[in-house]
mmCIF file of C-alpha atoms in Angstrom:
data_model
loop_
_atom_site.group_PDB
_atom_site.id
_atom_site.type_symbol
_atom_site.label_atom_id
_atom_site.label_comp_id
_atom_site.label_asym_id
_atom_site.label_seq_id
_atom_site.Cartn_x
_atom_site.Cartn_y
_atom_site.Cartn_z
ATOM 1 C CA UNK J 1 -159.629 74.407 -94.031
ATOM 2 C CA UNK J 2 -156.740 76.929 -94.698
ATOM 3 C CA UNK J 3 -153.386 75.489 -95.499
ATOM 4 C CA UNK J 4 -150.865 77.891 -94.732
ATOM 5 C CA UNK J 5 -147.154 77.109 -95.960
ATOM 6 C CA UNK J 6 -143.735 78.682 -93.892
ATOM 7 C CA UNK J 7 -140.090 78.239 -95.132
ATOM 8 C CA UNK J 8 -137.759 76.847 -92.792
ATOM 9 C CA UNK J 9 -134.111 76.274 -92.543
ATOM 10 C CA UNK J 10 -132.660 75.205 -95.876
ATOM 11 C CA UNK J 11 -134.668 73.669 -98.297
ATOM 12 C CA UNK J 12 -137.441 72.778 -95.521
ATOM 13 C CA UNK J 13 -141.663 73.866 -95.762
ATOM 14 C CA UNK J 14 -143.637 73.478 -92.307
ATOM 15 C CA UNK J 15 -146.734 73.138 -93.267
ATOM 16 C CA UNK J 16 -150.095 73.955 -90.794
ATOM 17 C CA UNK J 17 -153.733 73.847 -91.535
ATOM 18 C CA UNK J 18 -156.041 75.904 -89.621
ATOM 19 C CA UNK J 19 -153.238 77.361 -87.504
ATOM 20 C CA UNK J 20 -152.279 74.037 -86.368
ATOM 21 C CA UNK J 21 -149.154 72.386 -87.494
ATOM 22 C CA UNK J 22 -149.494 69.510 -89.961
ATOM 23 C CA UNK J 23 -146.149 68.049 -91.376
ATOM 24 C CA UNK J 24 -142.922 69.357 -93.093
ATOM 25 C CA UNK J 25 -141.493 68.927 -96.613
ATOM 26 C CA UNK J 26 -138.888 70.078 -98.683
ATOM 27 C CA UNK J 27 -139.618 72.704 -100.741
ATOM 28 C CA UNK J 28 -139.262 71.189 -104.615
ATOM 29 C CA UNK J 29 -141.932 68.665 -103.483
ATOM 30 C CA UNK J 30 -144.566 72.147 -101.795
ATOM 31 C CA UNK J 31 -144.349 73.665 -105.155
ATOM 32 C CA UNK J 32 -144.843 70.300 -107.309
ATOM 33 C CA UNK J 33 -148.046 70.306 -105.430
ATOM 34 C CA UNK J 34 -149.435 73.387 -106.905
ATOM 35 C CA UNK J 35 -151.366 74.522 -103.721
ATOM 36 C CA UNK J 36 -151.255 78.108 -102.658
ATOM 37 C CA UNK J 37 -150.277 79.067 -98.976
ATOM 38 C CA UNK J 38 -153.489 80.813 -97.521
ATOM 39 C CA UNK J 39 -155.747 79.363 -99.463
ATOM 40 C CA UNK J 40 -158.680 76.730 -98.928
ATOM 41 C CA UNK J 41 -157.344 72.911 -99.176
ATOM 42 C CA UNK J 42 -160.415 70.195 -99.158
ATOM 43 C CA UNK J 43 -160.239 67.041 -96.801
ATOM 44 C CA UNK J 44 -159.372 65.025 -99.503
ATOM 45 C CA UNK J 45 -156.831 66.753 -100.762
ATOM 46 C CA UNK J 46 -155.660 67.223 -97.339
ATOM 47 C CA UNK J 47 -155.017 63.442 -97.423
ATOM 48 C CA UNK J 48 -153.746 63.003 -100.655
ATOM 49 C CA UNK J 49 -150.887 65.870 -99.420
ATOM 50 C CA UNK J 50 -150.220 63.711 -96.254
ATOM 51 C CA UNK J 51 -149.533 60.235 -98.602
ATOM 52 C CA UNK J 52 -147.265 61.968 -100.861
ATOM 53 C CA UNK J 53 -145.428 63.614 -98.526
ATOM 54 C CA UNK J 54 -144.824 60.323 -96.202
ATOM 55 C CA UNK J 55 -143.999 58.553 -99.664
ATOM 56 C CA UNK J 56 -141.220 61.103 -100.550
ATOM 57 C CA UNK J 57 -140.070 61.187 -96.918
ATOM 58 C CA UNK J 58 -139.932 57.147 -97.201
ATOM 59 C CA UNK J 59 -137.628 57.283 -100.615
ATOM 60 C CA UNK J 60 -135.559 59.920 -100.051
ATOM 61 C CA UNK J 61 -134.627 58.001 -96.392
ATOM 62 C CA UNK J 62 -134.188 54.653 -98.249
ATOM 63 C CA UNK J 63 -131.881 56.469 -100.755
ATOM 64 C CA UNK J 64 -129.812 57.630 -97.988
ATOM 65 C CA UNK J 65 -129.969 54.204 -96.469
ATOM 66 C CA UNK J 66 -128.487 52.364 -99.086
ATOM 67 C CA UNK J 67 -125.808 55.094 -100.083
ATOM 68 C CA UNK J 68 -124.213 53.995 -97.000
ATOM 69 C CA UNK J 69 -124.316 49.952 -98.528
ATOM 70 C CA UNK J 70 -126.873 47.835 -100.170
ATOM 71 C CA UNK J 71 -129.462 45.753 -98.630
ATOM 72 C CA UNK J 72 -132.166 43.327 -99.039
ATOM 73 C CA UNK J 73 -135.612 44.784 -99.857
ATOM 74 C CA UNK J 74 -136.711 42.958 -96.408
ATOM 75 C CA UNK J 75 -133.796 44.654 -94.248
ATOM 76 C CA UNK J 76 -134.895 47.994 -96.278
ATOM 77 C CA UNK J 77 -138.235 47.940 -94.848
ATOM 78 C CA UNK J 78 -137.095 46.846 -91.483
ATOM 79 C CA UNK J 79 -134.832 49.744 -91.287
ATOM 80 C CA UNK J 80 -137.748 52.750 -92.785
ATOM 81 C CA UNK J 81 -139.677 51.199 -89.953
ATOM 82 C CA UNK J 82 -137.766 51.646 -87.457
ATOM 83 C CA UNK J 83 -137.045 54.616 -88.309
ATOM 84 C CA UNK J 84 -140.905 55.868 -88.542
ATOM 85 C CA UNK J 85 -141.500 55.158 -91.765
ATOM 86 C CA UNK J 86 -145.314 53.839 -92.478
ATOM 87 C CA UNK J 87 -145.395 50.347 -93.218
ATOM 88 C CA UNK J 88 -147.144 51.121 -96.647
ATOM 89 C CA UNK J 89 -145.069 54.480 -97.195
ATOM 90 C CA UNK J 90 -141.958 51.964 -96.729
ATOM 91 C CA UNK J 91 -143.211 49.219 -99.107
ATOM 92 C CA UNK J 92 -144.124 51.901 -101.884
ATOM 93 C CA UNK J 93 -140.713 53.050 -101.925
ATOM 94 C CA UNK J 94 -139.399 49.537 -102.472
ATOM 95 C CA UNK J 95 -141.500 49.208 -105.223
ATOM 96 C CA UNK J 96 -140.344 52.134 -106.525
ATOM 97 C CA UNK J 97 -136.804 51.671 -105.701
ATOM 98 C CA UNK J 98 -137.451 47.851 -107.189
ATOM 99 C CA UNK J 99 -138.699 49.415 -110.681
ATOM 100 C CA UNK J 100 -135.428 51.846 -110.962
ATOM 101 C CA UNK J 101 -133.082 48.647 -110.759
ATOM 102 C CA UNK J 102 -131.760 50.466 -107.140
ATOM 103 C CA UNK J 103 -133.110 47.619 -104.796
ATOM 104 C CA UNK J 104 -132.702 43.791 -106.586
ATOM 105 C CA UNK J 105 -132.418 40.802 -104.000
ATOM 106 C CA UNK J 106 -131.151 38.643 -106.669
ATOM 107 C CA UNK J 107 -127.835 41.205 -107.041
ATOM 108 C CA UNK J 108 -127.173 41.608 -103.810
ATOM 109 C CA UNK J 109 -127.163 38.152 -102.952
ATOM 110 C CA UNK J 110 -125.150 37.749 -105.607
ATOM 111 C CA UNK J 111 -122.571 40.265 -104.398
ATOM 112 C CA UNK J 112 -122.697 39.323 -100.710
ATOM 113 C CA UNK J 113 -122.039 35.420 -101.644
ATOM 114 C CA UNK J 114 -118.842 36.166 -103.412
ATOM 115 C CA UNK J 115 -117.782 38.675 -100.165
ATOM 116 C CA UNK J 116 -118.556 35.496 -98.001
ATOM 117 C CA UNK J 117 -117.455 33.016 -100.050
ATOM 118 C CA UNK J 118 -113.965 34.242 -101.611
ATOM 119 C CA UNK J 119 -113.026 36.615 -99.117
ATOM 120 C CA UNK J 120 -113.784 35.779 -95.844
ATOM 121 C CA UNK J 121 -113.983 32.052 -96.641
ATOM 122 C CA UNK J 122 -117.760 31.067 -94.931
ATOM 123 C CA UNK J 123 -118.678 27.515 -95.764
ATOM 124 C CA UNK J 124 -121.519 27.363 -98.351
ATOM 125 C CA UNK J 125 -124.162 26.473 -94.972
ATOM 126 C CA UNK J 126 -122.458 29.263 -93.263
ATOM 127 C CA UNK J 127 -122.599 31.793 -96.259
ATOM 128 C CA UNK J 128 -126.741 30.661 -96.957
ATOM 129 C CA UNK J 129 -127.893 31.364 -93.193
ATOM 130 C CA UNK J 130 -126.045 34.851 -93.321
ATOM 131 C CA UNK J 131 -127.423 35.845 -96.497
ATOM 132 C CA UNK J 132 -130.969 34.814 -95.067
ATOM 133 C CA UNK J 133 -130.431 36.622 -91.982
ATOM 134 C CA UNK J 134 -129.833 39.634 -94.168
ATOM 135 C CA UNK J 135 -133.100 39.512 -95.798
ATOM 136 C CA UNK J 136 -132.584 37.058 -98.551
ATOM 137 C CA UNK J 137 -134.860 33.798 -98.761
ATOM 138 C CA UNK J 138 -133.178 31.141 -98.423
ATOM 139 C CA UNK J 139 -134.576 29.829 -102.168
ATOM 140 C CA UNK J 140 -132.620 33.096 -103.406
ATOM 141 C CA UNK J 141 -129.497 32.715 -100.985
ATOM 142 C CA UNK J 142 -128.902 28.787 -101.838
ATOM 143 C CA UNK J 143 -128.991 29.981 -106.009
ATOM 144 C CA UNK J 144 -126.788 32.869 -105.056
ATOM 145 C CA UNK J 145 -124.387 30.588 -103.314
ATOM 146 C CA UNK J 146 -124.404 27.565 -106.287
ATOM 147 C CA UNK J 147 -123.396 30.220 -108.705
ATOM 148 C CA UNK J 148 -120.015 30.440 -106.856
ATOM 149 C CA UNK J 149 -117.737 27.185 -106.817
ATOM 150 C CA UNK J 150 -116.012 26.930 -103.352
ATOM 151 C CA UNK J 151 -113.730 24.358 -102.323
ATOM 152 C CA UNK J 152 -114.398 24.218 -98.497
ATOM 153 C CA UNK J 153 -111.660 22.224 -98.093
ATOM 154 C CA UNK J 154 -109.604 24.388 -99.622
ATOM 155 C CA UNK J 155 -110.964 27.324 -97.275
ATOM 156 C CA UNK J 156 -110.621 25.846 -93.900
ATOM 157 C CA UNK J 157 -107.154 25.343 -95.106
ATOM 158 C CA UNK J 158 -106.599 29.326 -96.157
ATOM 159 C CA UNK J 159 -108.065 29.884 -92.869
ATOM 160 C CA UNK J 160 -105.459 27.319 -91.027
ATOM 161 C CA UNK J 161 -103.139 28.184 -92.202
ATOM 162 C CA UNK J 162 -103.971 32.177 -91.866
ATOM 163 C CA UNK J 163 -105.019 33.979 -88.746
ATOM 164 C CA UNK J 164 -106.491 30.800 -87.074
ATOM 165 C CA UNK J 165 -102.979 28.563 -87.493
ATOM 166 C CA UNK J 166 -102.534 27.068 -83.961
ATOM 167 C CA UNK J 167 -100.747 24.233 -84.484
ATOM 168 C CA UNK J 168 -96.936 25.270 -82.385
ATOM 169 C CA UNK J 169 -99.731 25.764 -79.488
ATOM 170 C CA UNK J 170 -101.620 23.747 -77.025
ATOM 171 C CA UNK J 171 -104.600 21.437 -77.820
ATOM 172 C CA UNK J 172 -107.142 23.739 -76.357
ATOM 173 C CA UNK J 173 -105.796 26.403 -79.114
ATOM 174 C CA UNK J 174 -106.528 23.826 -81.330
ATOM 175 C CA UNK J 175 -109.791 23.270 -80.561
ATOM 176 C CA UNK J 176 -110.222 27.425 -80.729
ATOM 177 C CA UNK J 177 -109.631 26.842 -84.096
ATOM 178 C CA UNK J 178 -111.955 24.456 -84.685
ATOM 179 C CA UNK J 179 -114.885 26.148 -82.979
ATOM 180 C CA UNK J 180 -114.113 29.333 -84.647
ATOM 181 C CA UNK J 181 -114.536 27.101 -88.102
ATOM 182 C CA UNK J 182 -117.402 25.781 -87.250
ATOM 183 C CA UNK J 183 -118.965 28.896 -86.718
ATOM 184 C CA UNK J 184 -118.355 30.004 -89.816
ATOM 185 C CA UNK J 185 -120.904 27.373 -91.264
ATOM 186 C CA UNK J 186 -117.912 23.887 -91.251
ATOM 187 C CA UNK J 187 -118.818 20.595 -90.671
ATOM 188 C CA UNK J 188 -116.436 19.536 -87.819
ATOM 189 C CA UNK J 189 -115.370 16.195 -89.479
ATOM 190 C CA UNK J 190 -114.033 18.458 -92.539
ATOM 191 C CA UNK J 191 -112.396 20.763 -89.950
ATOM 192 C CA UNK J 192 -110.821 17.812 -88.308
ATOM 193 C CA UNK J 193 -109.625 15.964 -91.612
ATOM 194 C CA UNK J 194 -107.801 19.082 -92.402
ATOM 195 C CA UNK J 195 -106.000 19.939 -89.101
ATOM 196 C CA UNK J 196 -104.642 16.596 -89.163
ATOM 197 C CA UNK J 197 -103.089 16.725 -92.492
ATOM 198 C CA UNK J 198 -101.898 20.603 -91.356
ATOM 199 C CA UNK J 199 -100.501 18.845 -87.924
ATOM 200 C CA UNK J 200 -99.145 15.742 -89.976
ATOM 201 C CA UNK J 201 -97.079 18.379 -92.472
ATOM 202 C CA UNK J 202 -96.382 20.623 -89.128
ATOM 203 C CA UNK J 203 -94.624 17.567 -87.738
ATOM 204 C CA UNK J 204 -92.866 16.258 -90.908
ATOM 205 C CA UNK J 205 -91.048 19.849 -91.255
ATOM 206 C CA UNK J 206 -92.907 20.355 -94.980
#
């Protein structure tokens, strides 16, 4: 089989075999190969081109992914996927991303807790289902949330008292509020217990 090698636009390489087109790469990775356009390539190597190639494809796309913002290794490999990333090109460049310190579930539970927890005030429930939903298991997602002390009762207050603070308005606002507690991961009988001390100080003039 002849492999036959022709620069595209930028940095690209199209590469064809026999006349027929075969894949593209960039061109650092067609000269890191050491193959020479025109000449014979054997099956095997053939192959071993066509691995690489979807392996480099795969980590240079899950750099790009999580320039944007990080993610779980799970959502990672989701996302390559879905893209049209191989399953096994995908999981290699976890691995590899896993062995640089670039992908670690542990850390970015870690980080997402504390954005759950102390900033947008999610129960502890609430903050553990969203961090498994992002990829996390829930083994890793319950330690990531224990780390972080939260008063809860202290939160539904912040958020009472904040953007959801109904109490000059009807009943059915009220109950707005609670639902929109609850679905932040709040028991209702903690929601409750709070509004009425909020409505009891509302009342008093405090």
């Amino acid at each position: 089989m002849i492999i036959t090698a022709k620069q595209g636009r930028g940095d690209k390489v199209h590469v064809s075999v026999d006349g027929e087109y075969l894949l593209t790469v960039d061109r650092e990775f067609w000269f890191s190969q050491g193959i020479a356009s025109g000449g014979e390539v054997a099956p095997e190597r053939l192959e071993q081109l066509k691995v690489q190639a979807e392996f480099r494809r795969a980590y240079n796309r899950a750099l790009g992914i999580l320039s944007y913002a990080p993610k779980s290794r799970r959502a990672l490999l989701e996302r390559l996927i879905r893209d049209g990333v191989s399953p096994d090109a995908a999981e290699r460049a976890a691995d590899q991303l896993e062995e640089y310190g670039l992908l670690n579930d542990a850390e970015y539970a870690a980080l997402y807790a504390e954005e759950l927890l102390r900033n947008k005030k999610v129960s502890a429930r609430g903050a553990v289902d969203k961090l498994v939903s992002r990829g996390i298991s829930r083994e890793l997602a319950r330690a990531a949330v224990a780390d972080l002390p939260f008063d809860e009762e202290s939160g539904i207050e912040d958020l009472l008292r904040g953007k959801l603070s109904y109490f000059s308005r009807s009943p059915r606002d009220r109950d707005r509020a609670v639902a929109a507690l609850a679905r932040r991961g709040y028991a209702y009988s903690d929601i409750r217990r709070v509004m009425e001390r909020l409505c009891e100080e509302f009342d008093s003039g405090e």
